[in-house]
XYZ file of C-alpha atoms in Angstrom:
589
model
C 90.409 110.633 153.762
C 90.924 114.434 153.864
C 94.321 115.890 154.310
C 97.816 115.310 152.946
C 98.456 111.849 151.561
C 101.048 109.838 153.338
C 104.219 108.773 151.537
C 104.489 105.091 150.847
C 107.233 103.564 152.912
C 110.071 101.423 151.642
C 109.227 97.871 150.695
C 111.713 95.095 149.891
C 114.390 97.800 149.606
C 112.550 99.712 146.790
C 110.428 102.763 147.275
C 107.396 102.890 145.051
C 106.401 106.168 143.335
C 102.886 107.496 143.984
C 100.352 106.004 141.647
C 99.916 109.287 139.755
C 103.642 109.791 139.198
C 106.251 108.231 136.953
C 109.519 106.721 138.230
C 111.401 109.916 137.265
C 109.056 112.060 139.302
C 107.019 113.561 136.494
C 103.290 113.429 136.757
C 101.325 110.909 134.629
C 98.614 112.267 132.353
C 95.067 112.052 133.609
C 93.222 108.848 132.760
C 96.308 106.590 133.076
C 95.712 104.007 135.760
C 97.730 101.264 137.367
C 96.043 97.902 137.849
C 97.287 95.779 140.650
C 97.280 92.078 139.798
C 97.543 90.349 143.127
C 98.237 86.908 141.591
C 101.487 88.226 140.251
C 102.260 90.615 143.042
C 103.341 93.259 140.578
C 102.125 96.489 139.110
C 101.119 96.397 135.504
C 100.452 99.525 133.468
C 97.298 99.165 131.386
C 97.565 102.430 129.485
C 98.232 102.791 125.788
C 101.696 103.596 124.590
C 101.848 107.407 124.454
C 104.108 107.256 121.389
C 101.755 104.991 119.488
C 99.742 106.567 116.690
C 95.927 106.540 117.272
C 92.866 106.973 115.149
C 91.357 110.412 115.275
C 87.912 108.888 115.666
C 85.825 105.739 115.204
C 84.707 106.713 111.706
C 88.331 107.054 110.508
C 89.162 103.600 111.838
C 86.023 101.979 110.343
C 86.567 103.625 106.909
C 90.235 102.509 106.896
C 89.257 98.927 107.519
C 86.479 99.105 104.920
C 88.851 100.759 102.372
C 91.421 98.022 102.974
C 89.195 94.925 102.990
C 86.767 96.053 100.299
C 89.066 95.963 97.332
C 89.336 95.106 93.617
C 88.424 91.500 94.329
C 84.872 92.515 95.301
C 84.487 93.990 91.809
C 86.257 91.612 89.465
C 86.648 88.361 91.335
C 83.520 87.683 93.387
C 81.020 88.098 90.460
C 83.126 85.690 88.373
C 83.063 83.132 91.172
C 79.303 83.425 91.557
C 78.792 82.943 87.884
C 81.095 79.948 87.652
C 80.103 78.202 90.923
C 76.347 77.906 90.914
C 75.054 81.474 90.786
C 72.989 82.270 93.843
C 73.819 78.892 95.234
C 77.477 80.053 95.657
C 76.251 82.420 98.413
C 75.632 79.403 100.646
C 79.226 78.220 100.889
C 80.444 81.821 100.838
C 78.405 82.809 103.885
C 79.229 79.578 105.701
C 82.926 80.086 105.168
C 82.553 83.718 106.232
C 81.128 82.601 109.514
C 83.526 79.623 110.099
C 86.762 80.969 108.737
C 86.732 84.717 107.924
C 85.214 86.295 111.015
C 87.133 84.159 113.600
C 90.502 84.816 112.022
C 89.613 88.468 111.481
C 88.933 88.915 115.188
C 92.213 87.146 116.094
C 94.276 89.659 114.168
C 92.239 92.735 115.305
C 92.114 91.742 118.965
C 95.695 90.673 119.373
C 96.892 94.016 117.734
C 94.591 96.037 119.976
C 95.722 94.151 123.107
C 99.437 94.462 122.511
C 99.373 97.720 120.672
C 102.212 96.554 118.440
C 102.665 95.728 114.787
C 102.920 92.254 113.352
C 106.575 91.701 114.322
C 106.094 93.074 117.786
C 103.046 90.980 118.499
C 104.664 87.629 117.609
C 107.900 88.459 119.405
C 105.879 89.252 122.515
C 104.016 86.011 122.410
C 107.310 84.121 122.020
C 110.700 85.229 120.708
C 110.789 82.303 118.346
C 107.596 83.435 116.638
C 109.118 86.656 115.289
C 109.566 84.894 111.978
C 105.813 85.031 111.435
C 106.020 88.834 111.403
C 109.011 88.821 109.099
C 107.284 86.361 106.725
C 104.133 88.453 106.663
C 106.221 91.552 105.897
C 108.000 89.803 103.018
C 104.825 88.510 101.469
C 103.232 91.909 101.836
C 106.254 93.472 100.025
C 105.744 91.185 97.057
C 102.073 91.909 96.865
C 102.619 95.685 97.182
C 104.991 95.465 94.265
C 102.432 94.134 91.819
C 99.323 95.675 93.335
C 100.601 99.142 92.530
C 101.062 98.060 88.965
C 97.347 97.411 88.710
C 96.837 101.009 89.992
C 99.279 102.079 87.257
C 97.141 100.467 84.565
C 93.993 102.136 86.054
C 95.824 105.465 85.827
C 96.548 104.808 82.113
C 92.929 104.064 81.318
C 91.675 106.900 83.492
C 93.730 109.572 81.696
C 92.811 108.047 78.348
C 89.185 108.334 79.242
C 89.259 112.111 79.308
C 87.651 112.669 75.931
C 84.782 114.812 74.602
C 82.828 112.043 72.838
C 82.354 108.278 72.890
C 83.936 107.873 69.480
C 87.034 109.538 70.747
C 87.713 106.895 73.423
C 90.922 105.296 72.140
C 89.522 101.745 72.451
C 86.356 102.532 70.538
C 87.780 101.828 67.112
C 90.672 99.995 65.507
C 93.534 102.245 64.232
C 93.442 102.880 60.475
C 96.590 103.161 58.390
C 96.109 104.426 54.789
C 92.436 103.539 54.896
C 93.053 100.012 56.187
C 92.268 98.813 59.703
C 95.187 97.496 61.581
C 95.302 93.729 60.931
C 95.904 92.582 64.533
C 92.996 94.737 65.745
C 90.742 93.641 62.938
C 91.188 89.976 63.949
C 90.521 90.633 67.625
C 88.499 93.629 68.750
C 89.298 97.274 69.516
C 89.178 96.789 73.311
C 91.303 93.659 73.220
C 93.767 95.301 70.876
C 94.003 98.490 73.051
C 94.749 96.471 76.152
C 97.382 94.151 74.793
C 98.981 96.476 72.246
C 98.454 100.085 73.274
C 98.437 99.704 77.029
C 100.816 96.832 77.625
C 102.555 96.436 74.272
C 102.652 92.764 75.253
C 105.585 90.640 74.289
C 105.311 87.116 72.846
C 106.516 85.492 76.071
C 108.013 86.149 79.490
C 111.420 85.300 78.071
C 111.229 88.264 75.636
C 110.300 91.166 77.843
C 111.888 93.936 75.891
C 112.627 97.328 77.422
C 110.318 99.037 79.909
C 107.460 100.876 78.190
C 108.070 104.545 78.994
C 104.384 105.403 79.467
C 103.882 102.610 81.966
C 107.045 103.695 83.803
C 105.693 107.239 84.142
C 102.347 106.030 85.453
C 104.085 103.662 87.876
C 106.183 106.525 89.150
C 103.024 108.605 89.598
C 101.366 105.736 91.532
C 104.288 105.319 93.931
C 104.507 109.153 94.467
C 100.827 109.203 95.432
C 101.182 106.213 97.721
C 104.209 107.779 99.399
C 102.415 111.040 100.210
C 99.440 109.078 101.545
C 101.307 106.795 103.876
C 104.406 108.881 104.674
C 103.110 109.814 108.143
C 101.237 106.647 108.904
C 97.542 106.971 109.822
C 98.034 110.709 110.403
C 98.251 111.146 106.616
C 96.450 108.072 105.253
C 93.571 108.526 107.712
C 92.480 111.676 105.853
C 92.505 109.998 102.467
C 90.288 107.053 103.451
C 87.215 109.294 103.608
C 87.447 109.449 99.849
C 88.861 106.013 98.970
C 86.250 104.233 101.067
C 83.131 106.206 100.287
C 83.590 107.154 96.593
C 83.297 103.501 95.319
C 79.886 103.218 96.938
C 78.779 106.397 95.232
C 79.948 105.117 91.809
C 78.391 101.690 92.345
C 75.115 103.369 93.174
C 75.287 105.563 90.079
C 76.029 102.484 87.950
C 73.249 100.533 89.678
C 70.626 103.192 88.945
C 71.751 103.427 85.349
C 72.194 99.687 84.883
C 68.778 98.546 85.994
C 67.140 100.928 83.493
C 68.980 99.337 80.570
C 67.614 96.583 78.365
C 69.020 93.217 79.163
C 70.112 94.140 82.710
C 67.481 91.862 84.333
C 68.783 88.936 82.194
C 72.260 89.638 83.365
C 71.332 89.647 87.071
C 69.129 86.576 86.761
C 71.907 84.729 84.912
C 74.319 85.492 87.694
C 72.130 84.701 90.702
C 69.996 81.887 89.318
C 70.869 79.136 91.795
C 72.372 75.874 90.536
C 72.136 73.799 93.713
C 73.852 70.797 92.132
C 77.030 72.796 92.226
C 77.061 72.497 96.025
C 78.141 68.903 95.662
C 81.384 70.043 94.025
C 84.190 70.337 96.612
C 85.972 72.980 94.511
C 83.052 75.291 94.924
C 83.517 75.209 98.685
C 87.220 75.637 98.315
C 86.668 78.688 96.076
C 84.375 80.113 98.705
C 86.859 79.609 101.519
C 89.684 81.070 99.426
C 87.580 84.082 98.429
C 86.636 84.824 102.047
C 90.348 84.534 103.118
C 91.602 87.012 100.555
C 88.654 89.407 100.676
C 89.441 90.294 104.266
C 93.161 90.846 103.581
C 94.104 88.378 106.230
C 97.769 87.570 107.162
C 99.237 90.779 105.687
C 99.785 92.258 109.123
C 97.576 95.172 108.217
C 94.685 94.248 110.480
C 97.053 93.807 113.385
C 98.467 97.256 112.705
C 95.005 98.874 112.413
C 93.945 97.204 115.675
C 97.037 98.461 117.433
C 95.975 102.064 116.855
C 92.666 101.491 118.750
C 92.261 102.380 122.437
C 92.415 99.304 124.761
C 88.677 99.527 125.544
C 87.552 99.497 121.929
C 84.850 96.965 121.153
C 86.792 95.074 118.491
C 84.218 92.233 118.425
C 81.486 94.625 117.252
C 83.934 96.144 114.653
C 84.712 92.754 113.208
C 81.068 91.801 112.760
C 80.153 95.158 111.229
C 83.063 95.124 108.757
C 82.427 91.475 107.875
C 78.722 92.152 107.068
C 79.652 95.274 105.106
C 82.306 93.355 103.119
C 79.885 90.525 102.164
C 77.052 92.909 101.236
C 79.412 95.014 99.106
C 80.524 91.958 97.158
C 76.942 90.985 96.523
C 75.918 94.532 95.643
C 78.884 95.009 93.301
C 77.981 91.747 91.527
C 74.474 92.975 90.882
C 75.866 96.216 89.432
C 78.516 94.433 87.231
C 76.041 91.947 85.713
C 73.393 94.526 85.123
C 75.898 96.312 82.848
C 77.140 93.020 81.374
C 73.528 92.054 80.670
C 73.086 95.281 78.758
C 76.301 94.557 76.874
C 75.047 91.018 76.044
C 71.795 92.501 74.794
C 73.569 94.854 72.398
C 75.857 92.075 71.234
C 72.896 89.822 70.521
C 71.123 92.594 68.575
C 74.245 93.103 66.480
C 74.707 89.336 66.050
C 71.115 88.817 64.793
C 71.381 91.656 62.311
C 74.552 90.252 60.915
C 73.181 86.684 60.604
C 69.916 87.857 59.098
C 71.927 89.509 56.341
C 73.860 86.270 55.722
C 70.655 84.249 55.528
C 69.086 86.835 53.173
C 72.173 86.730 50.895
C 71.851 82.961 50.758
C 68.210 83.338 49.674
C 67.020 81.210 52.656
C 63.235 81.095 52.389
C 61.490 83.777 54.375
C 64.612 85.898 55.163
C 65.167 89.411 53.811
C 67.690 92.034 54.979
C 64.882 93.704 56.903
C 63.576 90.573 58.686
C 62.780 91.187 62.325
C 64.818 89.777 65.186
C 61.703 87.978 66.518
C 61.319 86.189 63.167
C 64.945 85.162 63.321
C 64.498 83.674 66.804
C 61.417 81.715 65.606
C 62.987 80.308 62.509
C 66.531 79.600 63.649
C 65.712 76.123 65.080
C 64.216 75.252 61.706
C 67.375 75.988 59.756
C 69.292 73.152 58.172
C 72.089 71.950 60.474
C 74.661 71.787 57.703
C 73.864 75.386 56.784
C 74.266 76.510 60.426
C 77.619 74.731 60.682
C 78.920 75.911 57.286
C 78.335 79.585 58.020
C 79.038 79.372 61.740
C 75.576 80.691 62.738
C 75.232 80.879 66.492
C 71.606 81.645 67.241
C 72.684 84.785 69.026
C 71.360 83.946 72.488
C 71.735 85.984 75.731
C 72.979 82.940 77.629
C 75.753 82.373 75.116
C 77.019 85.997 75.577
C 76.705 85.914 79.366
C 78.549 82.657 79.696
C 81.664 84.262 78.324
C 83.051 84.735 81.802
C 85.921 87.036 82.644
C 87.662 88.048 85.825
C 90.473 90.285 86.903
C 92.115 92.504 84.342
C 90.105 90.802 81.576
C 86.870 91.976 83.149
C 87.985 95.486 83.983
C 90.110 96.449 81.013
C 88.472 94.449 78.163
C 84.886 93.340 78.921
C 83.735 96.323 80.914
C 85.504 98.899 78.673
C 83.523 97.340 75.762
C 80.285 97.695 77.739
C 81.048 101.337 78.558
C 81.182 102.130 74.841
C 77.390 101.329 74.738
C 76.591 103.892 77.454
C 75.997 107.619 76.779
C 78.117 109.611 77.361
C 80.819 106.903 77.366
C 83.782 109.083 78.605
C 81.783 110.071 81.755
C 81.048 106.423 82.565
C 84.617 105.411 81.831
C 86.084 108.148 84.036
C 83.971 107.348 87.083
C 84.474 103.552 86.652
C 88.289 103.925 86.603
C 88.161 106.453 89.389
C 86.265 103.800 91.408
C 88.913 101.188 90.608
C 91.598 103.732 91.574
C 89.897 104.425 94.916
C 89.525 100.689 95.621
C 93.094 99.984 94.636
C 94.504 102.854 96.738
C 92.376 101.882 99.714
C 93.812 98.362 99.674
C 97.380 99.512 98.892
C 97.226 101.937 101.910
C 96.374 98.962 104.122
C 98.988 96.726 102.601
C 101.720 99.416 103.033
C 100.598 100.206 106.552
C 100.947 96.515 107.504
C 104.462 96.347 106.022
C 105.722 99.692 107.328
C 104.297 99.093 110.835
C 106.397 95.903 110.964
C 109.523 97.845 109.864
C 108.879 100.582 112.460
C 108.815 97.960 115.205
C 112.427 96.966 114.372
C 114.838 98.766 116.719
C 117.327 99.498 113.964
C 114.851 101.640 112.085
C 113.435 103.520 115.030
C 116.213 106.119 114.711
C 114.797 107.099 111.266
C 111.661 109.138 110.789
C 108.544 107.591 109.154
C 108.752 109.740 106.015
C 112.395 108.681 105.436
C 111.608 104.942 105.873
C 108.470 105.259 103.721
C 110.484 107.070 100.988
C 113.160 104.315 100.960
C 110.523 101.572 100.726
C 108.541 103.285 97.974
C 111.728 104.068 96.001
C 112.861 100.405 96.310
C 109.423 99.141 95.181
C 109.408 101.460 92.237
C 112.702 100.266 90.846
C 111.956 96.584 91.496
C 108.487 97.177 89.964
C 110.051 98.209 86.616
C 109.997 94.581 85.714
C 106.187 94.956 85.413
C 106.520 97.795 82.900
C 108.098 95.586 80.202
C 106.150 93.758 77.478
C 106.067 90.785 79.872
C 104.726 92.835 82.807
C 101.331 91.203 82.913
C 102.919 87.762 82.779
C 105.193 88.606 85.681
C 102.251 89.921 87.655
C 100.340 86.650 87.185
C 103.369 84.661 88.312
C 103.860 86.865 91.416
C 100.155 86.574 92.248
C 100.302 82.777 91.871
C 103.330 82.342 94.135
C 103.670 85.348 96.472
C 99.983 86.075 96.918
C 98.695 82.620 97.714
C 100.799 79.994 99.515
C 102.779 82.437 101.647
C 99.691 84.217 103.064
C 97.899 80.924 103.833
C 100.974 79.656 105.723
C 101.226 82.855 107.706
C 97.460 82.738 108.572
C 97.785 79.155 109.856
C 100.776 80.013 111.979
C 98.957 83.026 113.396
C 96.040 80.880 114.542
C 98.385 78.343 116.096
C 100.444 81.057 117.839
C 97.451 82.877 119.368
C 95.167 79.924 120.199
C 97.639 77.254 121.207
C 100.799 79.055 122.295
C 99.454 82.297 123.694
C 96.450 80.328 124.854
C 92.761 80.498 123.911
C 91.796 81.031 127.570
C 94.191 83.912 127.961
C 93.085 85.399 124.612
C 89.423 85.037 125.681
C 90.132 86.898 128.881
C 91.939 89.663 126.947
C 88.855 90.223 124.806
C 86.685 90.270 127.884
C 88.905 92.825 129.570
C 88.925 95.051 126.430
C 85.243 94.745 125.485
C 83.238 93.390 128.406
C 82.173 90.480 126.129
C 83.427 86.942 126.743
C 83.643 84.928 123.507
C 81.473 81.840 123.818
C 81.244 78.383 122.299
C 81.071 79.592 118.628
C 84.355 81.459 118.929
C 86.072 78.638 120.843
C 85.169 75.968 118.310
C 86.036 78.040 115.273
C 89.308 79.301 116.748
C 90.546 75.954 118.073
C 89.229 73.491 115.415
C 87.166 74.724 112.455
C 89.259 77.720 111.430
C 92.659 75.905 111.472
C 91.105 72.935 109.653
C 89.685 75.167 106.858
C 92.950 77.077 106.430
C 94.893 73.822 106.386
C 92.562 72.505 103.654
C 93.135 75.639 101.595
C 96.881 75.248 102.037
C 97.008 71.530 101.116
C 94.658 71.935 98.146
C 96.660 74.917 96.878
C 99.898 72.916 97.127
C 98.350 69.863 95.383
C 96.855 72.068 92.658
C 100.168 73.807 92.150
C 102.004 70.512 91.842
C 99.475 69.059 89.421
C 99.036 72.287 87.475
C 102.112 74.490 87.776
C 101.242 78.219 87.524
C 101.063 79.406 83.974
C 100.358 82.661 82.249
C 98.535 83.484 79.033
C 100.953 85.139 76.577
C 99.494 87.382 73.867
C 99.901 85.866 70.432
C 99.545 88.454 67.731
C 98.848 85.876 64.995
C 96.092 84.091 66.927
C 94.995 87.394 68.538
C 94.356 85.664 71.873
C 96.327 84.656 74.943
C 97.935 81.195 74.662
C-alpha cells in the first residue's frame, strides 16, 4: 500500500516498535528480519549476534576446519594403525566408523554451534542450565591437551632449527659425537638418531621421579611456541583466520613433494604394498574395530568445543551438512594419502638398511670362509644362499637374512616415527637438510593448525563467561598463554616426554570420550532430535533423514559408549605406563 505507514496501536498495554526499528528507537541494519511464530505468540529475532565474530569468507572457514581436524595424527598415527591392523583391510572398519560415528557427531557439534551462535559453555547452558558442566569439562580437558600439544610444537622447532645446515653430514643426528677419537659409548650402542632424540633434544632422565631441572634450550623453544600461538589467536578468528591459509595448505604441498620424490626411490613400492596389503583375517579382531573407532573420534577433534566455536561464527543459513561431509571426506583422504607418502619413504629407508645389512653379513661369511662367499659377493647371491646356511652358524653370528619385510615390520608411531625413524630416512635423501626443513615445517604447520583450533575452543568458552567479558580478548589470551607456559615447564625437564605420555593417556582420552557422550545425550535426548532436525532444516533447507536419526539416537551413542567402556577396562587392566630411557640398555624400558 502506498503512503505513510500507520503506527501500530497499543496491545496488551505494550506498544510494539516498527519491525525495522529497535526498542530504543534506532534503526535495525538491513537484512535483519523478525520471524513471527504464531504457535508461541511472540516475536523471535532470527538474526546473528552483531557482536559475534564471523568468518571473512567460506574459504577461511573451510581451511580453519581442515587445519584443525587434519593434524599430526594423520601423519604419525594413522599409518601405524594401518600397518598394525590389517593393512588395507583396516580401511574397512575405518570408513564404517567414519560413517556411523565420526560424521554424525561432527554434524551435532557444527550445527548446534551454528544454531545458537555461542561457544561450548553457552550452548549447553542454553539447552539446560544443569548442562553447563559439559562446557566447563570440555574447557578443562582442552586446557590439559593444549599444555602438552604445544610441547610437541616445541620439539618440532628444535629439530627445524637444527636442520638448517649446508650438507647432509652436518645434520646433528647424522653421526655420533666423537671425543678424543672415540665415538660416544651411549650413541655407539644405539644409533645417531636415537641418541640425538633422547640425549641431545630431551636429555632424558632415568625416570619420571628424577626429572632434573628444566632444559634451557627446550624452555626457550617452548616460550617461542607460546608467543607465536598468542599472536595467532589473540584476536580470535580475526587474527587466526589469516594464518590458516598457510597452516592448512602448506602440509599438502610438502606431502605432494615427498610423494613425487618418494615414488621414484628404490623400495618405495615395497613400502606401500607392505602397508596396504589387506589382511582380511584381522577384521575378526574386535580391537581392530575399536582402534578404527578411536582414530575417527580423535582425528576430527571432537568434544574439544572447537567445532562448536567454529560453527558459531557461521551465518545462520550456512549449509553445515555439506561442510561436514566435505571436511570428513577430505580428512579421510588426507590420512590415506599421508600414509602412502610416509611408507614410500620408509620403504626406501628399509631398502637402504637391507643393502647395508647384506654387505655387512657377506663380509662376516667371507671372514668365516663359508664356501662361495667372498667380500665382493653380490647381494643376489647372498639371497640365494642364505637359506642353505647352517642354522647353528646363523644363530651364533646373529645373521638375519636382511629382508625388506623384517625392516618394514619395525613399526613406530608418534614421536618415535617423526623424530627417530623419519629423521633416519631423511639422511638417505639428497640434499638431506632441505628434506628435513620442509618435513619439520610441515609438522609445524599441522601442529599449529590443530593448536589454533584447540585454543579457539577453550578461549571461546572463557569469553562466554560473564566475568571475563569485561576484559579484552588479547588480555585473556595473554593470561591463558602465560599460565600454560609456566605450567608447561614440567615438560621441559628430563622427564618431559614421560609426563607428556601420562597427560595424553589420562587427559586426552577418557575425558574427551565422556564429554562426547554427554554432548550426544544433551542434544538428541534433552534438546530433542526432532527439534534439532527442524533446526538443521531451517538453516540449510535439508531435513536429516533415517541415516542421521539412527546414528544420532542409537548407533553413535553406542559406539562412543563402547570406546569409553573399553578404554576404562583397558586402563584398569593395563595402567598407563611410559617408556623411560635407559642409557645402559640404550632403549626405553
